């Protein structure tokens, strides 16, 4: 059975993720599309409701007025409500003050208490066929509806209201008639069906990093089409200890996935020789990755689809955001430009990270994969300060392994977002077994975070730090000093490069 879908028309502000999230929490499938989506595509999806969200300071997207004639319930919030008023031929004025909002008795605000909120705009005259649903002392139209057209608008920000979810619930369930049948289980069932139907007897390819997103995306597709999916794991030699072997064991031996490991470590090391600049490293690793992948893909003959583990926050952060470049993130996003695929398949593109994890569990993947901490595309390459050499990689791999093992043994792994070791370019004097040493300093990094946009350094107990430190200096040759990074993001970043 097809899921009922709510379409959220979006101009790309982070805010909209919250609304999409709230809709998902109401067990209704929501799909976020740009305002530029053609009317035909919207009709095709036959949504149970449409939500019009905010514009940004720089963008005032428009919609096709015909949207109002589809007899699909529409809720405009903030900018979305202004757009409805605008297209219905009415003017509005700016307000920008906190005001008590008084709700009239109507289904949209059923059970919602009058509340004080900032409203950004106020409509001066009601569009024809509309009625007032809420007002404030100085704004007589703060929310409105056309019962006949099933169009609703609120000029205040539902997200910042304690009862915002109730308003959404009222709209989606009572006004639009949504049933609330979306769940991770139904997502997996429906996605498997639609992947089967789409790929059919054609072939798909996936760049497999072992990270949660690509692992879950690949498993979904593998379950749907089996050997019609080929996965390529590019071993750039910058993976953590035993990582590639574990990936092969779980996915190839365990799940029977058609997974090819390409050992390209020498190539990467060769290209990275003498390179110290972090951006330069990222660029080289990204480019080389694409090159290796492309070469391997060509060996496979005609491939029709490229599967990517893109998730919803990736789309917002890379596609819509105008944040200045802090680091050029490397993932497989650049691949489609170089290989001629019919289409890219992104089965997780509407999901948030925690939903992807739930899908992973639903598919039967092990906790060690589903709860894996984020690991950057350029791998250990950006955790070695200065030039990357085989010797340094071996030192870092061992040290990082010990740190991860001790964090796990202390049961801190669930509280900490990311924890890893960084090999600095600094050598200092030490003493071991009465002998002078002149070895590397290792940085330990552990942060708590909810989305990696900001992060705080983790308050790891001294005893745990002591154990990690003792073990590393005793067990790993080449390190004689260890420091713990106590900076947060910002002003630092999580990775050191
Ligand atoms: P920063 O260091 O910018 O990292 O605070 C934020 C999050 O992103 C991860 N990261 C990357 N992930 N490719 C990735 O796929 C990259 O190039 C990359 N650089 C950083 C980092 O591990 C953290 O989770």
Short mmCIF file of C-alpha atoms and ligand atoms in Angstrom, two decimals:
data_model
loop_
_atom_site.label_atom_id
_atom_site.label_comp_id
_atom_site.label_asym_id
_atom_site.label_seq_id
_atom_site.Cartn_x
_atom_site.Cartn_y
_atom_site.Cartn_z
CA UNK A 1 0.00 0.00 0.00
CA UNK A 2 1.33 3.40 -0.90
CA UNK A 3 2.00 5.72 2.01
CA UNK A 4 0.02 8.89 2.34
CA UNK A 5 2.42 11.68 1.61
CA UNK A 6 2.58 15.22 2.89
CA UNK A 7 4.53 17.54 0.63
CA UNK A 8 6.47 20.28 2.33
CA UNK A 9 7.40 23.01 -0.13
CA UNK A 10 10.65 24.42 0.99
CA UNK A 11 13.13 27.17 0.30
CA UNK A 12 15.84 25.42 2.20
CA UNK A 13 16.08 26.89 5.67
CA UNK A 14 17.02 24.56 8.53
CA UNK A 15 13.66 25.38 10.09
CA UNK A 16 11.91 23.17 7.58
CA UNK A 17 13.76 20.11 8.79
CA UNK A 18 12.03 20.59 12.11
CA UNK A 19 8.59 20.66 10.51
CA UNK A 20 9.35 17.62 8.39
CA UNK A 21 10.58 15.94 11.55
CA UNK A 22 7.40 16.79 13.44
CA UNK A 23 5.28 15.39 10.62
CA UNK A 24 7.30 12.17 10.65
CA UNK A 25 6.80 11.98 14.42
CA UNK A 26 3.06 12.03 13.69
CA UNK A 27 3.68 8.87 11.65
CA UNK A 28 2.91 10.54 8.36
CA UNK A 29 5.36 10.31 5.49
CA UNK A 30 6.58 13.71 4.40
CA UNK A 31 8.56 14.65 1.37
CA UNK A 32 10.39 17.95 1.14
CA UNK A 33 10.46 19.52 -2.29
CA UNK A 34 11.64 22.89 -3.54
CA UNK A 35 9.09 25.55 -4.38
CA UNK A 36 10.14 25.22 -8.02
CA UNK A 37 8.66 21.69 -8.25
CA UNK A 38 6.34 21.54 -11.29
CA UNK A 39 2.64 21.25 -10.56
CA UNK A 40 2.51 18.03 -12.57
CA UNK A 41 5.00 16.35 -10.23
CA UNK A 42 3.00 17.46 -7.20
CA UNK A 43 -0.18 16.05 -8.75
CA UNK A 44 1.58 12.78 -9.52
CA UNK A 45 2.45 12.31 -5.87
CA UNK A 46 -1.21 12.90 -4.94
CA UNK A 47 -0.32 14.24 -1.51
CA UNK A 48 -2.78 14.10 1.34
CA UNK A 49 -1.75 17.68 2.21
CA UNK A 50 0.71 20.37 1.25
CA UNK A 51 2.58 22.60 3.65
CA UNK A 52 4.05 25.86 2.44
CA UNK A 53 7.05 26.86 4.48
CA UNK A 54 9.26 29.90 4.95
CA UNK A 55 11.31 31.79 2.42
CA UNK A 56 14.78 32.99 3.32
CA UNK A 57 15.96 36.58 3.57
CA UNK A 58 17.32 36.35 0.07
CA UNK A 59 14.67 34.14 -1.48
CA UNK A 60 10.98 34.75 -1.97
CA UNK A 61 9.96 31.71 -3.98
CA UNK A 62 6.65 31.65 -5.83
CA UNK A 63 4.20 28.88 -6.53
CA UNK A 64 1.79 28.16 -9.31
CA UNK A 65 -1.57 29.61 -8.32
CA UNK A 66 -3.18 26.47 -9.76
CA UNK A 67 -1.98 24.68 -6.65
CA UNK A 68 -4.97 26.20 -4.88
CA UNK A 69 -7.39 24.52 -7.26
CA UNK A 70 -6.28 20.94 -6.73
CA UNK A 71 -8.59 20.39 -3.78
CA UNK A 72 -5.60 19.30 -1.68
CA UNK A 73 -5.56 20.77 1.84
CA UNK A 74 -2.86 23.42 2.13
CA UNK A 75 -1.34 24.94 5.25
CA UNK A 76 0.86 27.99 4.82
CA UNK A 77 3.10 28.85 7.74
CA UNK A 78 4.75 32.28 8.02
CA UNK A 79 6.04 33.02 4.56
CA UNK A 80 3.74 30.30 3.19
CA UNK A 81 0.70 32.11 4.61
CA UNK A 82 1.87 35.40 3.10
CA UNK A 83 2.19 33.69 -0.23
CA UNK A 84 -1.38 32.42 -0.01
CA UNK A 85 -2.63 35.89 0.89
CA UNK A 86 -0.53 37.47 -1.80
CA UNK A 87 -1.76 35.16 -4.53
CA UNK A 88 -5.30 35.61 -3.31
CA UNK A 89 -4.89 39.34 -3.87
CA UNK A 90 -4.42 40.84 -0.46
CA UNK A 91 -1.80 43.10 1.16
CA UNK A 92 -0.07 42.69 4.49
CA UNK A 93 2.00 44.78 6.84
CA UNK A 94 4.95 43.97 9.03
CA UNK A 95 4.55 43.60 12.77
CA UNK A 96 7.54 41.99 14.50
CA UNK A 97 6.34 42.17 18.09
CA UNK A 98 5.31 39.68 20.69
CA UNK A 99 1.57 39.61 20.92
CA UNK A 100 -1.02 37.44 22.50
CA UNK A 101 -2.66 35.33 19.85
CA UNK A 102 -6.32 34.60 20.37
CA UNK A 103 -7.64 31.56 18.57
CA UNK A 104 -11.19 31.34 17.36
CA UNK A 105 -13.07 28.12 17.84
CA UNK A 106 -12.10 26.03 14.81
CA UNK A 107 -10.59 22.61 13.99
CA UNK A 108 -7.08 23.91 13.25
CA UNK A 109 -6.59 25.24 16.76
CA UNK A 110 -8.67 22.66 18.61
CA UNK A 111 -7.22 22.23 22.10
CA UNK A 112 -4.61 24.96 21.57
CA UNK A 113 -4.34 27.59 24.30
CA UNK A 114 -4.06 31.27 23.50
CA UNK A 115 -0.38 32.10 23.52
CA UNK A 116 2.04 35.02 23.22
CA UNK A 117 4.17 34.89 20.10
CA UNK A 118 5.99 37.07 17.64
CA UNK A 119 4.17 37.37 14.34
CA UNK A 120 6.17 38.61 11.43
CA UNK A 121 3.37 39.89 9.26
CA UNK A 122 -0.24 40.81 9.53
CA UNK A 123 -2.82 40.66 6.82
CA UNK A 124 -4.79 43.84 6.38
CA UNK A 125 -7.74 42.60 4.38
CA UNK A 126 -9.11 39.13 4.16
CA UNK A 127 -8.91 37.52 0.72
CA UNK A 128 -12.27 36.73 -0.80
CA UNK A 129 -13.77 33.49 0.43
CA UNK A 130 -11.51 33.39 3.52
CA UNK A 131 -12.33 33.74 7.19
CA UNK A 132 -10.29 34.70 10.25
CA UNK A 133 -9.08 31.93 12.56
CA UNK A 134 -6.88 33.92 14.95
CA UNK A 135 -6.08 37.50 15.78
CA UNK A 136 -3.97 39.59 18.12
CA UNK A 137 -4.69 42.93 19.72
CA UNK A 138 -3.34 44.93 16.81
CA UNK A 139 -3.61 42.39 14.02
CA UNK A 140 -7.08 41.29 13.17
CA UNK A 141 -5.96 38.51 10.83
CA UNK A 142 -3.16 36.33 12.21
CA UNK A 143 -4.53 33.07 10.80
CA UNK A 144 -7.14 32.38 8.15
CA UNK A 145 -8.81 29.70 6.09
CA UNK A 146 -10.96 29.08 3.09
CA UNK A 147 -13.20 26.21 4.07
CA UNK A 148 -14.25 25.67 0.49
CA UNK A 149 -10.70 25.50 -0.91
CA UNK A 150 -9.31 23.76 2.20
CA UNK A 151 -6.56 26.36 2.47
CA UNK A 152 -5.18 27.48 5.84
CA UNK A 153 -2.55 30.02 6.80
CA UNK A 154 -0.87 31.06 10.05
CA UNK A 155 1.34 34.13 10.16
CA UNK A 156 3.12 32.91 13.26
CA UNK A 157 5.81 30.34 13.65
CA UNK A 158 4.22 27.05 14.64
CA UNK A 159 7.62 25.52 15.40
CA UNK A 160 8.29 27.83 18.33
CA UNK A 161 4.89 27.16 19.90
CA UNK A 162 4.71 24.62 22.71
CA UNK A 163 1.57 23.25 21.04
CA UNK A 164 2.89 23.48 17.48
CA UNK A 165 2.68 19.73 16.98
CA UNK A 166 -0.95 19.76 18.04
CA UNK A 167 -1.76 22.32 15.34
CA UNK A 168 0.00 20.17 12.76
CA UNK A 169 -1.83 17.14 14.07
CA UNK A 170 -5.18 18.92 13.84
CA UNK A 171 -4.44 19.98 10.29
CA UNK A 172 -3.12 16.68 9.02
CA UNK A 173 -5.46 14.27 10.78
CA UNK A 174 -8.72 16.18 11.26
CA UNK A 175 -8.66 18.56 8.31
CA UNK A 176 -6.66 16.66 5.67
CA UNK A 177 -7.76 13.18 6.78
CA UNK A 178 -4.30 11.65 7.07
CA UNK A 179 -4.19 8.20 8.64
CA UNK A 180 -0.74 8.07 10.27
CA UNK A 181 0.41 4.81 8.77
CA UNK A 182 4.08 5.72 8.22
CA UNK A 183 6.59 3.74 10.21
CA UNK A 184 10.11 2.50 9.69
CA UNK A 185 8.68 -0.93 8.94
CA UNK A 186 6.35 0.40 6.28
CA UNK A 187 9.16 2.56 4.89
CA UNK A 188 11.34 -0.52 4.42
CA UNK A 189 8.49 -2.50 2.82
CA UNK A 190 7.48 0.28 0.45
CA UNK A 191 11.03 1.25 -0.45
CA UNK A 192 11.95 -2.36 -1.19
CA UNK A 193 8.93 -2.66 -3.48
CA UNK A 194 9.64 0.55 -5.30
CA UNK A 195 13.36 -0.24 -5.70
CA UNK A 196 12.38 -3.61 -7.18
CA UNK A 197 9.99 -1.96 -9.58
CA UNK A 198 12.42 0.76 -10.55
CA UNK A 199 15.60 -1.24 -11.02
CA UNK A 200 13.82 -4.29 -12.45
CA UNK A 201 16.30 -6.24 -14.53
CA UNK A 202 18.72 -3.32 -14.85
CA UNK A 203 21.90 -2.86 -12.84
CA UNK A 204 22.88 -0.55 -10.02
CA UNK A 205 26.19 0.45 -8.51
CA UNK A 206 27.01 1.83 -5.08
CA UNK A 207 30.15 3.38 -3.64
CA UNK A 208 30.34 1.68 -0.30
CA UNK A 209 32.23 3.39 2.49
CA UNK A 210 31.00 1.24 5.36
CA UNK A 211 29.47 4.32 6.95
CA UNK A 212 25.91 4.02 8.25
CA UNK A 213 24.27 5.81 5.35
CA UNK A 214 25.89 3.96 2.48
CA UNK A 215 25.59 0.65 4.37
CA UNK A 216 21.85 1.08 4.96
CA UNK A 217 21.21 2.35 1.41
CA UNK A 218 23.15 -0.54 -0.10
CA UNK A 219 21.44 -3.12 2.12
CA UNK A 220 18.02 -1.82 1.13
CA UNK A 221 18.89 -2.06 -2.55
CA UNK A 222 20.59 -5.42 -2.09
CA UNK A 223 17.47 -6.81 -0.40
CA UNK A 224 15.38 -5.54 -3.29
CA UNK A 225 17.47 -6.61 -6.27
CA UNK A 226 20.24 -8.91 -4.98
CA UNK A 227 23.11 -9.29 -7.42
CA UNK A 228 21.81 -6.60 -9.70
CA UNK A 229 23.53 -4.29 -7.25
CA UNK A 230 27.30 -4.14 -7.27
CA UNK A 231 29.06 -2.27 -4.48
CA UNK A 232 32.59 -0.97 -4.67
CA UNK A 233 34.63 -0.37 -1.57
CA UNK A 234 37.62 1.79 -2.40
CA UNK A 235 40.33 1.06 0.14
CA UNK A 236 42.32 4.27 0.03
CA UNK A 237 44.61 3.02 2.77
CA UNK A 238 43.24 5.70 5.07
CA UNK A 239 40.74 3.47 6.84
CA UNK A 240 40.92 2.53 10.49
CA UNK A 241 42.39 -0.69 11.82
CA UNK A 242 40.73 -3.80 10.33
CA UNK A 243 37.90 -1.66 8.94
CA UNK A 244 37.88 -2.95 5.37
CA UNK A 245 38.16 -6.57 6.52
CA UNK A 246 35.19 -6.13 8.84
CA UNK A 247 33.10 -4.52 6.12
CA UNK A 248 33.84 -7.40 3.77
CA UNK A 249 33.03 -9.93 6.47
CA UNK A 250 29.67 -8.41 7.33
CA UNK A 251 28.40 -7.43 3.91
CA UNK A 252 30.03 -9.85 1.49
CA UNK A 253 30.40 -12.99 3.59
CA UNK A 254 27.43 -12.32 5.88
CA UNK A 255 24.79 -10.71 3.70
CA UNK A 256 26.06 -12.08 0.42
CA UNK A 257 26.33 -8.66 -1.11
CA UNK A 258 28.09 -8.34 -4.43
CA UNK A 259 30.85 -6.20 -2.91
CA UNK A 260 34.19 -5.58 -4.58
CA UNK A 261 37.11 -4.25 -2.56
CA UNK A 262 39.66 -2.29 -4.54
CA UNK A 263 43.01 -1.88 -2.84
CA UNK A 264 44.21 1.51 -4.02
CA UNK A 265 46.29 2.43 -0.99
CA UNK A 266 49.59 2.70 -2.86
CA UNK A 267 48.04 5.00 -5.41
CA UNK A 268 46.68 7.31 -2.78
CA UNK A 269 49.94 7.38 -0.83
CA UNK A 270 51.85 8.12 -3.99
CA UNK A 271 49.63 11.05 -4.85
CA UNK A 272 49.72 12.37 -1.30
CA UNK A 273 53.49 12.26 -1.08
CA UNK A 274 54.91 15.51 0.26
CA UNK A 275 51.46 17.14 0.57
CA UNK A 276 50.94 18.95 3.85
CA UNK A 277 48.11 21.36 3.23
CA UNK A 278 44.76 20.05 4.53
CA UNK A 279 42.63 21.37 1.67
CA UNK A 280 45.09 20.02 -0.85
CA UNK A 281 44.93 16.60 0.82
CA UNK A 282 41.14 16.59 0.76
CA UNK A 283 41.12 17.56 -2.89
CA UNK A 284 43.59 14.87 -3.88
CA UNK A 285 41.79 12.17 -1.89
CA UNK A 286 38.43 13.20 -3.36
CA UNK A 287 39.74 13.25 -6.93
CA UNK A 288 41.61 9.99 -6.63
CA UNK A 289 38.55 8.35 -5.10
CA UNK A 290 36.46 9.32 -8.10
CA UNK A 291 39.15 8.15 -10.48
CA UNK A 292 39.46 4.71 -8.87
CA UNK A 293 35.72 4.32 -8.66
CA UNK A 294 35.29 5.32 -12.27
CA UNK A 295 37.93 2.86 -13.47
CA UNK A 296 36.30 0.02 -11.54
CA UNK A 297 32.82 0.97 -12.68
CA UNK A 298 33.93 0.88 -16.31
CA UNK A 299 35.13 -2.69 -15.89
CA UNK A 300 31.58 -3.71 -14.99
CA UNK A 301 30.03 -2.75 -18.31
CA UNK A 302 26.72 -0.98 -18.59
CA UNK A 303 25.36 0.21 -15.26
CA UNK A 304 22.05 2.01 -15.19
CA UNK A 305 21.74 3.41 -11.70
CA UNK A 306 24.02 4.88 -9.09
CA UNK A 307 22.91 4.33 -5.50
CA UNK A 308 23.91 6.96 -2.98
CA UNK A 309 23.46 7.13 0.77
CA UNK A 310 22.41 10.78 0.76
CA UNK A 311 20.23 11.65 3.72
CA UNK A 312 17.97 14.65 4.18
CA UNK A 313 20.36 16.85 6.19
CA UNK A 314 23.00 16.39 3.44
CA UNK A 315 20.62 17.89 0.93
CA UNK A 316 19.83 20.90 3.05
CA UNK A 317 23.42 21.47 4.09
CA UNK A 318 24.96 21.16 0.66
CA UNK A 319 22.17 22.19 -1.68
CA UNK A 320 20.48 25.09 0.00
CA UNK A 321 22.85 26.45 2.59
CA UNK A 322 24.88 29.50 1.81
CA UNK A 323 27.32 28.97 4.65
CA UNK A 324 30.85 29.84 3.68
CA UNK A 325 33.20 26.95 3.03
CA UNK A 326 34.92 25.78 6.17
CA UNK A 327 36.22 22.52 4.78
CA UNK A 328 35.55 20.92 1.44
CA UNK A 329 33.81 17.75 2.54
CA UNK A 330 34.59 14.71 0.55
CA UNK A 331 32.00 12.07 -0.02
CA UNK A 332 30.66 10.44 -3.14
CA UNK A 333 28.61 13.51 -4.11
CA UNK A 334 30.85 14.28 -7.08
CA UNK A 335 30.47 10.91 -8.76
CA UNK A 336 27.53 11.43 -11.08
CA UNK A 337 29.41 14.05 -13.07
CA UNK A 338 31.97 11.58 -14.30
CA UNK A 339 29.96 8.46 -14.97
CA UNK A 340 27.11 8.18 -17.33
CA UNK A 341 24.24 6.81 -15.26
CA UNK A 342 20.62 6.89 -16.23
CA UNK A 343 19.66 8.06 -12.79
CA UNK A 344 20.83 8.38 -9.22
CA UNK A 345 18.88 6.47 -6.61
CA UNK A 346 18.89 7.93 -3.11
CA UNK A 347 16.61 5.71 -1.02
CA UNK A 348 17.36 7.59 2.22
CA UNK A 349 17.11 11.12 0.93
CA UNK A 350 14.07 11.99 3.01
CA UNK A 351 15.28 10.47 6.25
CA UNK A 352 17.00 11.95 9.24
CA UNK A 353 20.03 10.23 10.75
CA UNK A 354 18.17 8.58 13.60
CA UNK A 355 15.58 7.26 11.14
CA UNK A 356 18.35 5.82 8.96
CA UNK A 357 19.63 4.02 12.05
CA UNK A 358 16.16 2.65 12.76
CA UNK A 359 15.94 1.44 9.15
CA UNK A 360 19.34 -0.22 9.64
CA UNK A 361 18.05 -2.12 12.67
CA UNK A 362 14.86 -3.01 10.81
CA UNK A 363 17.04 -4.53 8.09
CA UNK A 364 18.79 -6.61 10.72
CA UNK A 365 22.15 -4.85 10.60
CA UNK A 366 24.36 -5.19 13.64
CA UNK A 367 24.64 -2.40 16.23
CA UNK A 368 28.34 -2.01 15.47
CA UNK A 369 27.35 -0.87 11.97
CA UNK A 370 24.16 1.00 12.69
CA UNK A 371 25.58 2.98 15.60
CA UNK A 372 28.96 3.54 14.00
CA UNK A 373 30.40 6.94 14.74
CA UNK A 374 30.78 9.31 11.79
CA UNK A 375 34.02 8.86 9.90
CA UNK A 376 35.11 11.43 7.31
CA UNK A 377 35.45 10.50 3.65
CA UNK A 378 39.18 11.39 3.57
CA UNK A 379 39.63 9.08 6.55
CA UNK A 380 42.82 9.13 8.55
CA UNK A 381 44.29 11.39 5.86
CA UNK A 382 42.89 14.40 7.70
CA UNK A 383 43.86 13.04 11.10
CA UNK A 384 47.56 13.14 10.34
CA UNK A 385 48.91 16.64 10.53
CA UNK A 386 51.47 17.31 7.85
CA UNK A 387 52.63 14.76 5.31
CA UNK A 388 50.90 11.38 5.26
CA UNK A 389 53.25 8.39 5.27
CA UNK A 390 52.71 4.67 5.68
CA UNK A 391 54.65 4.76 8.96
CA UNK A 392 52.43 7.52 10.36
CA UNK A 393 49.29 5.72 9.22
CA UNK A 394 50.35 2.56 11.02
CA UNK A 395 51.10 4.49 14.22
CA UNK A 396 47.77 6.31 14.09
CA UNK A 397 45.78 3.18 13.33
CA UNK A 398 47.13 1.41 16.42
CA UNK A 399 46.67 4.41 18.71
CA UNK A 400 43.16 5.12 17.42
CA UNK A 401 42.22 1.48 17.92
CA UNK A 402 43.31 1.58 21.57
CA UNK A 403 41.40 4.77 22.21
CA UNK A 404 38.22 3.38 20.69
CA UNK A 405 38.60 0.13 22.58
CA UNK A 406 39.02 1.88 25.94
CA UNK A 407 36.08 4.24 25.34
CA UNK A 408 33.93 1.24 24.59
CA UNK A 409 35.16 -0.68 27.62
CA UNK A 410 34.26 2.32 29.77
CA UNK A 411 30.75 2.34 28.21
CA UNK A 412 31.23 5.92 27.10
CA UNK A 413 30.72 5.09 23.44
CA UNK A 414 26.98 5.79 23.51
CA UNK A 415 27.36 9.23 25.06
CA UNK A 416 30.17 10.48 22.87
CA UNK A 417 29.42 11.56 19.31
CA UNK A 418 32.91 11.02 17.93
CA UNK A 419 36.16 9.90 19.53
CA UNK A 420 39.42 9.38 17.74
CA UNK A 421 43.14 10.01 17.77
CA UNK A 422 45.07 12.56 15.73
CA UNK A 423 48.74 12.23 14.93
CA UNK A 424 50.46 15.60 15.14
CA UNK A 425 53.59 16.60 13.27
CA UNK A 426 55.27 17.51 16.52
CA UNK A 427 58.04 15.48 18.08
CA UNK A 428 59.25 15.95 21.59
CA UNK A 429 61.71 14.41 24.00
CA UNK A 430 60.70 11.63 26.35
CA UNK A 431 62.29 8.78 28.25
CA UNK A 432 61.50 5.08 28.00
CA UNK A 433 63.38 2.32 29.84
CA UNK A 434 66.06 4.88 30.80
CA UNK A 435 66.56 5.79 27.18
CA UNK A 436 65.87 9.13 25.54
CA UNK A 437 63.11 9.10 22.95
CA UNK A 438 62.23 11.69 20.35
CA UNK A 439 58.75 10.70 19.20
CA UNK A 440 55.40 12.03 18.06
CA UNK A 441 52.76 13.74 20.16
CA UNK A 442 49.29 12.25 19.76
CA UNK A 443 46.08 14.24 20.21
CA UNK A 444 42.96 12.60 21.60
CA UNK A 445 39.69 14.08 20.41
CA UNK A 446 36.25 13.24 21.80
CA UNK A 447 33.16 15.40 21.40
CA UNK A 448 29.50 15.40 22.26
CA UNK A 449 27.14 16.79 19.65
CA UNK A 450 23.72 16.29 18.16
CA UNK A 451 24.40 17.19 14.55
CA UNK A 452 28.16 17.95 14.22
CA UNK A 453 27.34 21.58 13.47
CA UNK A 454 28.38 22.47 17.00
CA UNK A 455 30.18 20.25 19.47
CA UNK A 456 31.53 20.27 22.98
CA UNK A 457 34.61 18.39 24.13
CA UNK A 458 33.59 15.29 26.08
CA UNK A 459 34.24 15.30 29.80
CA UNK A 460 36.00 11.94 29.85
CA UNK A 461 37.00 10.88 33.40
CA UNK A 462 40.72 11.24 34.10
CA UNK A 463 41.01 7.52 34.88
CA UNK A 464 39.83 6.65 31.38
CA UNK A 465 42.17 9.19 29.81
CA UNK A 466 44.97 7.77 31.93
CA UNK A 467 44.29 4.23 30.76
CA UNK A 468 44.19 5.31 27.12
CA UNK A 469 47.39 7.30 27.51
CA UNK A 470 49.29 4.55 29.34
CA UNK A 471 48.28 1.92 26.86
CA UNK A 472 49.18 3.98 23.82
CA UNK A 473 52.63 5.08 24.99
CA UNK A 474 53.42 1.54 26.07
CA UNK A 475 51.93 -0.34 23.14
CA UNK A 476 52.48 1.93 20.16
CA UNK A 477 55.98 2.57 18.93
CA UNK A 478 56.59 6.16 17.87
CA UNK A 479 54.47 8.03 20.42
CA UNK A 480 55.83 9.38 23.69
CA UNK A 481 53.39 12.17 24.58
CA UNK A 482 49.60 12.47 24.60
CA UNK A 483 47.37 15.53 24.84
CA UNK A 484 43.59 15.79 25.19
CA UNK A 485 41.80 18.37 23.06
CA UNK A 486 39.60 20.57 25.28
CA UNK A 487 38.23 22.91 22.63
CA UNK A 488 34.66 23.02 21.41
CA UNK A 489 33.20 23.71 17.99
CA UNK A 490 33.19 26.61 17.30
CA UNK A 491 35.86 27.97 17.40
CA UNK A 492 37.55 24.62 16.70
CA UNK A 493 36.19 22.01 14.36
CA UNK A 494 35.73 18.36 15.25
CA UNK A 495 38.48 17.14 12.95
CA UNK A 496 41.87 18.80 13.20
CA UNK A 497 42.15 19.37 9.46
P1 LIG B 1 34.25 19.29 11.30
O1 LIG B 1 35.67 18.86 11.41
O2 LIG B 1 33.99 20.15 10.11
O3 LIG B 1 33.41 17.97 11.06
O4 LIG B 1 33.73 19.90 12.57
C1 LIG B 1 32.02 17.89 11.16
C2 LIG B 1 31.63 16.45 10.89
O5 LIG B 1 31.88 16.12 9.53
C3 LIG B 1 32.82 15.05 9.45
N1 LIG B 1 33.69 15.37 8.32
C4 LIG B 1 33.58 14.83 7.10
N2 LIG B 1 32.73 13.90 6.61
N3 LIG B 1 33.78 14.04 4.53
C5 LIG B 1 32.85 13.50 5.32
O6 LIG B 1 32.11 12.64 4.85
C6 LIG B 1 34.67 14.98 4.95
O7 LIG B 1 35.51 15.46 4.19
C7 LIG B 1 34.55 15.38 6.30
N4 LIG B 1 35.23 16.29 7.06
C8 LIG B 1 34.68 16.25 8.30
C9 LIG B 1 33.53 15.03 10.79
O8 LIG B 1 34.06 13.74 11.08
C10 LIG B 1 32.40 15.44 11.71
O9 LIG B 1 31.54 14.36 11.96
#
